[in-house]
Every structure is written in structure tokens, then in C-alpha cells.
mmCIF file of C-alpha atoms in Angstrom:
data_model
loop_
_atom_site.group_PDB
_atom_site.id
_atom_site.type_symbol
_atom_site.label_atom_id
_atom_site.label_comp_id
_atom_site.label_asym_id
_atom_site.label_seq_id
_atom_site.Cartn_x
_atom_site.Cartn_y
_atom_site.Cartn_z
ATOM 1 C CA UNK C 1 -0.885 -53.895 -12.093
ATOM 2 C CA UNK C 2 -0.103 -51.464 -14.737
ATOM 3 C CA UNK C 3 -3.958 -50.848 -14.859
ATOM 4 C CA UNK C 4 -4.223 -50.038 -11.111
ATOM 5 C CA UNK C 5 -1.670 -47.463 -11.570
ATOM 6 C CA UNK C 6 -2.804 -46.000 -14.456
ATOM 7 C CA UNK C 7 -5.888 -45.299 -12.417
ATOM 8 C CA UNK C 8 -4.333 -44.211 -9.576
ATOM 9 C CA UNK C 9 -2.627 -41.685 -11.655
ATOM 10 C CA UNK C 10 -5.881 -40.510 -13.112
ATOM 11 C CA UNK C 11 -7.263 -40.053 -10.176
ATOM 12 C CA UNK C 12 -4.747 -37.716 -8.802
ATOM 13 C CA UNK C 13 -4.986 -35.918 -11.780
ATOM 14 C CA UNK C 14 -8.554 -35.693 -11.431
ATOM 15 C CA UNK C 15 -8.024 -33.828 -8.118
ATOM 16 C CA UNK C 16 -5.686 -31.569 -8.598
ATOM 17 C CA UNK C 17 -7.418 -30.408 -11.340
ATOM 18 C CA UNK C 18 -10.493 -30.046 -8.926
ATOM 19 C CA UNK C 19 -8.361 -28.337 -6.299
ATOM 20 C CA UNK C 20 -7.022 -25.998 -9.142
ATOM 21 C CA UNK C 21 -10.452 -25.238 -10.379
ATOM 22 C CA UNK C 22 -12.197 -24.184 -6.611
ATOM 23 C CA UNK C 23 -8.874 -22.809 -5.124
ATOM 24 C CA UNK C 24 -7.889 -19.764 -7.859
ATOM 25 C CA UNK C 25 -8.638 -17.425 -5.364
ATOM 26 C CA UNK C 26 -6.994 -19.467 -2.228
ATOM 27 C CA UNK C 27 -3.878 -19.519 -4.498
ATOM 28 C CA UNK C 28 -4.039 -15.927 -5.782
ATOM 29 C CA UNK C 29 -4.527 -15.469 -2.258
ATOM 30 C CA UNK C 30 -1.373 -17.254 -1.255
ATOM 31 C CA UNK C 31 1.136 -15.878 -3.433
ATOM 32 C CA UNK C 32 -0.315 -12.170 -2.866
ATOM 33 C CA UNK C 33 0.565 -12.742 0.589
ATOM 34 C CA UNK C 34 4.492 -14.140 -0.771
ATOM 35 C CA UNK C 35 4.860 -11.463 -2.642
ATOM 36 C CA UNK C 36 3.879 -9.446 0.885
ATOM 37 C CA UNK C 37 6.319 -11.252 3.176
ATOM 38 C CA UNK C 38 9.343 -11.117 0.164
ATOM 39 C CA UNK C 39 8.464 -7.196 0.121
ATOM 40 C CA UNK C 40 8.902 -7.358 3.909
ATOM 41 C CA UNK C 41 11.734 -9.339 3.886
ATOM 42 C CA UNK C 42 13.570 -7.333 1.665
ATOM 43 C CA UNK C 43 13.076 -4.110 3.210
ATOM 44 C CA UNK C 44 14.678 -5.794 6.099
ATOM 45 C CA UNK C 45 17.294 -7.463 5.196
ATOM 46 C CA UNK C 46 18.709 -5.232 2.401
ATOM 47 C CA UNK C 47 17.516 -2.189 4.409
ATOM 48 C CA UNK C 48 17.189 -0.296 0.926
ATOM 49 C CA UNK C 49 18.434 3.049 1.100
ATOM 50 C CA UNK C 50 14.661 4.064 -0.980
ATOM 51 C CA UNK C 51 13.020 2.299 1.454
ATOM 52 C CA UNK C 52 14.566 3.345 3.833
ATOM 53 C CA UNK C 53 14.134 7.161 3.127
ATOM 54 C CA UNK C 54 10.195 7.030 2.458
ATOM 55 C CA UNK C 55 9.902 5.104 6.433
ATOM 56 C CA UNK C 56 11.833 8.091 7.706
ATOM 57 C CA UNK C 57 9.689 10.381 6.023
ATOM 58 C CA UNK C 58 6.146 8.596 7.205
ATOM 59 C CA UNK C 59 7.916 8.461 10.525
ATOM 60 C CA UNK C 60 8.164 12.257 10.336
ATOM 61 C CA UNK C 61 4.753 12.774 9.429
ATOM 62 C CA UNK C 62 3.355 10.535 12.180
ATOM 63 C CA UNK C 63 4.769 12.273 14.988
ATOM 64 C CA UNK C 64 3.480 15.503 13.472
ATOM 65 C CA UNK C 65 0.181 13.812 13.222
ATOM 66 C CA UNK C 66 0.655 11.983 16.721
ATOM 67 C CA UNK C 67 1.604 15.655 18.061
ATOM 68 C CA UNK C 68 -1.524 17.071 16.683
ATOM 69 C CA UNK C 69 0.153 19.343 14.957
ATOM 70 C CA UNK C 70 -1.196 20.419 11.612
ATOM 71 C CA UNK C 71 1.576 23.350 10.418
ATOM 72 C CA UNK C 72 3.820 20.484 10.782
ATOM 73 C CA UNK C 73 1.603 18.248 8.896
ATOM 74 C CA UNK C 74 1.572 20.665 5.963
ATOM 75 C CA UNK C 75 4.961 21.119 5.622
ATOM 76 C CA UNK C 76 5.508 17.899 4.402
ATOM 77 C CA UNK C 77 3.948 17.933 1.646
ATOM 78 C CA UNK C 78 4.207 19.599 -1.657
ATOM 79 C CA UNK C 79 2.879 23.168 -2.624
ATOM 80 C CA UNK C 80 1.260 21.892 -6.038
ATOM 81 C CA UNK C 81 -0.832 18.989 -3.167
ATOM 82 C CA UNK C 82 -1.946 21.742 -1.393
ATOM 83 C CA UNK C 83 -3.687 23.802 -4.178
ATOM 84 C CA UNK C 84 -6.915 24.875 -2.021
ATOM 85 C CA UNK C 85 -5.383 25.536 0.947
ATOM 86 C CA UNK C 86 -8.561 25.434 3.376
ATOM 87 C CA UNK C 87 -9.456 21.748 2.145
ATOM 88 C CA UNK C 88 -6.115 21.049 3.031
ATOM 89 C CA UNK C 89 -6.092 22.160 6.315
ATOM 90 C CA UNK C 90 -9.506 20.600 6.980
ATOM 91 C CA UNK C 91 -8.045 17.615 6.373
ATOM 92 C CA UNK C 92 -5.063 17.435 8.154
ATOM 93 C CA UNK C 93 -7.680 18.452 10.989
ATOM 94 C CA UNK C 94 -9.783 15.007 10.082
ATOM 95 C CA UNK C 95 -6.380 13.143 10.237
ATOM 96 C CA UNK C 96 -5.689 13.894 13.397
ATOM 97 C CA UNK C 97 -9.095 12.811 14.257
ATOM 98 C CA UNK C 98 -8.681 9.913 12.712
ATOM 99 C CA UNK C 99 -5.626 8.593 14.422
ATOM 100 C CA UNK C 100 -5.198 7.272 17.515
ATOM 101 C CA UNK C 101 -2.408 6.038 19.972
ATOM 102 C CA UNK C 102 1.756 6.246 19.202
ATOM 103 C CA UNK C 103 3.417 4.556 16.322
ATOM 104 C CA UNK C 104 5.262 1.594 17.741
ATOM 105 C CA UNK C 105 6.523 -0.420 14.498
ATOM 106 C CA UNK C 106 6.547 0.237 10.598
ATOM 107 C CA UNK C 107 6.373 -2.170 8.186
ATOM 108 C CA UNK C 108 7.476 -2.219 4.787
ATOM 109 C CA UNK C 109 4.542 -3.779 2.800
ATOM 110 C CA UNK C 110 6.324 -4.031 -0.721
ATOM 111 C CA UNK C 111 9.480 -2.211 -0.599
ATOM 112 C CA UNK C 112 9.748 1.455 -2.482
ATOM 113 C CA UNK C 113 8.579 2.083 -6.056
ATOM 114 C CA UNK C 114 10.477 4.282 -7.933
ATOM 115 C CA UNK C 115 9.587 6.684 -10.455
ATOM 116 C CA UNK C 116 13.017 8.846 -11.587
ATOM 117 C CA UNK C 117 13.475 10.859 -15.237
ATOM 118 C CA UNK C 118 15.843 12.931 -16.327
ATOM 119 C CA UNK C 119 15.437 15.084 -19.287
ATOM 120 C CA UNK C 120 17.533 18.491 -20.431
ATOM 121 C CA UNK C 121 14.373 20.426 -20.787
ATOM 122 C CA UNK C 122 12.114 19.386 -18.333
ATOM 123 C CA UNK C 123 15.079 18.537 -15.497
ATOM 124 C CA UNK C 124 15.098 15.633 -13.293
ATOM 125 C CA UNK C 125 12.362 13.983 -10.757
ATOM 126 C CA UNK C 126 12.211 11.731 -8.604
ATOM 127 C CA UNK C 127 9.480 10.160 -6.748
ATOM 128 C CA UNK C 128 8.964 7.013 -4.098
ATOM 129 C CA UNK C 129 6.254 5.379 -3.586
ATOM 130 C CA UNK C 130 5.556 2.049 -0.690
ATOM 131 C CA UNK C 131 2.680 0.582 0.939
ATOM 132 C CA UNK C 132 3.033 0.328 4.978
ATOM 133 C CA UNK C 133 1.815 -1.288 7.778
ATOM 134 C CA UNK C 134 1.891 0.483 11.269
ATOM 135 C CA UNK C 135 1.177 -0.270 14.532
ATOM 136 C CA UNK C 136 -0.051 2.024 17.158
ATOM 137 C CA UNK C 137 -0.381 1.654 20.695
ATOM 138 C CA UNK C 138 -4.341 1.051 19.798
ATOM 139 C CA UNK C 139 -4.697 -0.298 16.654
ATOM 140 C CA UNK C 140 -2.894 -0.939 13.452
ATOM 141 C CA UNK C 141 -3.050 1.217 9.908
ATOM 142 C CA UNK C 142 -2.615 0.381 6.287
ATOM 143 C CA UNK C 143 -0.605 3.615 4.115
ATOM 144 C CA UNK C 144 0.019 4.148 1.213
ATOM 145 C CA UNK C 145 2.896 7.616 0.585
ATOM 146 C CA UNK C 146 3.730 8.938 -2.406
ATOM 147 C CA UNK C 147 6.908 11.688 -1.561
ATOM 148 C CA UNK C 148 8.211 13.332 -4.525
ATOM 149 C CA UNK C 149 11.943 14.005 -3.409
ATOM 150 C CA UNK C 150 13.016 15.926 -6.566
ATOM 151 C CA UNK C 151 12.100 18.063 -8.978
ATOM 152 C CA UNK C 152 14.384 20.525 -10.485
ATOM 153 C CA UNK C 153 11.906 21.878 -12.677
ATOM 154 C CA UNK C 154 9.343 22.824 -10.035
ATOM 155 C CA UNK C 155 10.184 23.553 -6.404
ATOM 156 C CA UNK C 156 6.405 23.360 -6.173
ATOM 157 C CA UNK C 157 6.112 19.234 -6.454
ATOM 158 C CA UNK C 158 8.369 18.751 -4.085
ATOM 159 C CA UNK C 159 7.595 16.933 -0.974
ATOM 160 C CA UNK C 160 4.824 14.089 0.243
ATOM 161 C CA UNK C 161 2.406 14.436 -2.867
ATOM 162 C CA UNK C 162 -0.067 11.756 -2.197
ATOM 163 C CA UNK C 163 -1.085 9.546 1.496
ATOM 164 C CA UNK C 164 -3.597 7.068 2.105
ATOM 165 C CA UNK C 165 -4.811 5.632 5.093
ATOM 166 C CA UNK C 166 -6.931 3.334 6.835
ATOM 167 C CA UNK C 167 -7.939 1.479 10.024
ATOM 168 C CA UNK C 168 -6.521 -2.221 8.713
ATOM 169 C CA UNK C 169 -10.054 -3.430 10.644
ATOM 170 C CA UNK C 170 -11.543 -1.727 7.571
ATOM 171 C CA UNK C 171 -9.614 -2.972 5.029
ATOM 172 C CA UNK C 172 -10.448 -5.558 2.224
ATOM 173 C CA UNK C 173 -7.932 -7.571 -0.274
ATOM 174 C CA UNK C 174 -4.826 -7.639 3.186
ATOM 175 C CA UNK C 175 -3.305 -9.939 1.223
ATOM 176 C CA UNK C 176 -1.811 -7.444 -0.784
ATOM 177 C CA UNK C 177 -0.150 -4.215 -0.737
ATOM 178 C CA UNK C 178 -2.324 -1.132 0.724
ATOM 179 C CA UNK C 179 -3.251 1.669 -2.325
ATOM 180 C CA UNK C 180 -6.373 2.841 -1.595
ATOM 181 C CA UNK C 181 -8.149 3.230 -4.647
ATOM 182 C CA UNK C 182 -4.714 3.097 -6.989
ATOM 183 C CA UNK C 183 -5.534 6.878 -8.081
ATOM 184 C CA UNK C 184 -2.847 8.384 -6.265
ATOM 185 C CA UNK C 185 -5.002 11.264 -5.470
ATOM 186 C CA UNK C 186 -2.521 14.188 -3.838
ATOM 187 C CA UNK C 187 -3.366 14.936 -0.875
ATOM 188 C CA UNK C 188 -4.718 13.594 2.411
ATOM 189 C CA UNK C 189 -6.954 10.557 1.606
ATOM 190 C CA UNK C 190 -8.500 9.092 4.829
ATOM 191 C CA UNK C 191 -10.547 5.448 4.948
ATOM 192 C CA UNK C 192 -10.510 4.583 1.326
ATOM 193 C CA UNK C 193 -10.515 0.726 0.890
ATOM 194 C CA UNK C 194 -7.689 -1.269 -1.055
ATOM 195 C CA UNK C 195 -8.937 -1.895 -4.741
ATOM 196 C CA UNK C 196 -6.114 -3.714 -5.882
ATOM 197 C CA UNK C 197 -6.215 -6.093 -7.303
ATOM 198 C CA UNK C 198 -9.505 -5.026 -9.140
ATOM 199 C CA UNK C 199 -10.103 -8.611 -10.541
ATOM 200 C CA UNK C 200 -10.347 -9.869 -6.503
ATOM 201 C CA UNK C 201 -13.658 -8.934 -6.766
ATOM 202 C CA UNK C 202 -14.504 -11.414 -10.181
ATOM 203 C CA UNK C 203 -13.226 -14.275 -7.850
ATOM 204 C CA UNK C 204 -15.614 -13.465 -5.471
ATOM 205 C CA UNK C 205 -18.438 -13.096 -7.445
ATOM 206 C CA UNK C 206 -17.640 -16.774 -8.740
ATOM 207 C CA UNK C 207 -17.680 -17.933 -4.686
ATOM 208 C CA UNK C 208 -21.320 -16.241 -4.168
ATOM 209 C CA UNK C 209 -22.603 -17.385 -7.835
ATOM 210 C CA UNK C 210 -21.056 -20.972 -6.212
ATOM 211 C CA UNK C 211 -22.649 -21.017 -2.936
#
């Protein structure tokens, strides 16, 4: 008896072990997509006052965008994002292109990042940062906004400093929080695919050097 359940124990070992071994990405997988629905669920249900303030101000600039308006667009954001003014337009131009239908819902992905220092010398700043997911009346969007709401040393960097989009049909790595390519280029960054987590792509290399 105490030999047939010594085996049986081994045996489960054996295949959990197994089902650790071909399910790291599965798993990494699954808790990316926790970590999604926690970030969701706390942007609801504590209705973070951060949070709260960076979906008002990517509601703003959709209905700018949504109203095909471009001044509108580029008041927005921040002088020091704007530095070559006539790629700047242009882009707000491709934006609007880009876009289709009327926002209907906005979704928290992660909950707002915050960046905040205060010095005596170089003054204080303050910047939010969250991953979105909205819905139009035709399709849906990843975003990532960057807003820097103060800087008392420079007027300039004040304002959206850095947005990312992309159709979510283009998308790779969903399971996790939209950042485009984590550079947090300023600007107006259209289509760029989510890179993070950069080891994803290891794990998949390991499925095709499986198969």
C-alpha cells in the first residue's frame, strides 16, 4: 500500500513538473492577464483620482481627434513635444486618418503611473502615465498617454508629452499593458506594436524551436 502511494505521488509530481516545463508561457500568459484585470479592477473600484485625471484627459483628446480637429489636437500637448512644428501637424493629420468611429468606453489597462519630484532648484514635476483600452463605434484601440501635469521649472513640458496608438487587431503580447515600443517617444506615435514584455518573444522562439 505504502508503495502504491508512493508512486502515485511520483507520478503527480512527474506531471506537474511536465506541465510547468511546456506551460511557462501559458502561465506568464495568465498572470499578465491578472495583473490586467486587477489594473482594471482597481481603476474601477477605487476610481483613483490619477487615474481618473489621465481618462479625462484622453477623453479630451479623442473628441478633438473624433472632431477632426487638429488646433485642438495640438493644444494638448506640450510645447517642448512639439519641437518641429510641421511634423507635428502632419501627424495629428495621420491621426485623424487613422481613427475611426466615436469613443464609446475607456478602459483602464493598469491604472496610472506616477512619476512626481520635487527639488528647490529644479522645482517640482509631475507626470502620469496609463495604458488604455477604447472602444469605438468600429473597432477597438490600444493607448498608451504620457501627460506631464506639472512643471514649475518649464511651462514648456507641460501638457500630453508622449501617445501611442494602435488598432488592438494589430497588436501582439494583449495580455499585457499597451506601450508601444516602451521608448516613450513625445509625440504622436501611430501603429507601433506592444514590445513589452521583451522576453515574450524568447518564449516563443522555444514554441517554434519545439514544434
Amino acid at each position: 500500500m505504502k508503495a502504491r502511494k508512493a508512486r502515485i505521488i511520483l507520478i503527480i509530481i512527474l506531471v506537474i513538473s511536465m506541465l510547468m516545463l511546456n506551460s511557462c508561457t501559458a502561465l506568464y500568459k495568465g498572470l499578465g492577464r491578472l495583473g490586467q484585470f486587477m489594473g482594471i479592477l482597481y481603476s474601477k473600484t477605487t476610481g483613483g483620482d490619477d487615474t481618473t485625471k489621465t481618462t479625462n484627459k484622453l477623453e479630451e483628446l479623442l473628441e478633438a481627434i473624433e472632431n477632426q480637429d487638429s488646433s485642438a489636437i495640438m493644444s494638448l500637448f506640450s510645447e517642448s513635444s512639439k519641437e518641429n512644428i510641421e511634423e507635428f501637424e502632419a501627424s495629428t493629420k495621420e491621426l485623424i486618418n487613422y481613427y475611426s468611429g466615436v469613443h464609446q468606453s475607456i478602459d483602464s489597462l493598469i491604472g496610472a503611473s506616477i512619476t512626481h519630484s520635487r527639488d528647490e532648484k529644479t522645482g517640482e514635476q509631475r507626470t502620469l502615465a496609463n495604458a488604455f483600452e477604447v472602444t469605438t463605434s468600429e473597432c477597438v484601440y490600444r493607448i498608451w498617454l504620457a501627460w506631464n501635469e506639472k512643471d514649475t521649472a518649464n511651462s514648456e513640458n507641460v501638457g500630453i508629452n508622449s501617445f501611442y496608438i494602435i488598432n488592438k487587431e494589430d497588436d501582439i503580447n494583449l495580455f499585457a499593458g499597451y506601450c508601444g515600443d516602451g521608448k516613450g517617444t513625445p509625440g504622436i506615435n501611430i501603429g507601433i506594436q506592444n514590445t513589452w514584455p521583451d522576453h515574450v518573444s524568447y518564449f516563443d522562439d522555444d514554441e517554434e524551436d519545439d514544434e
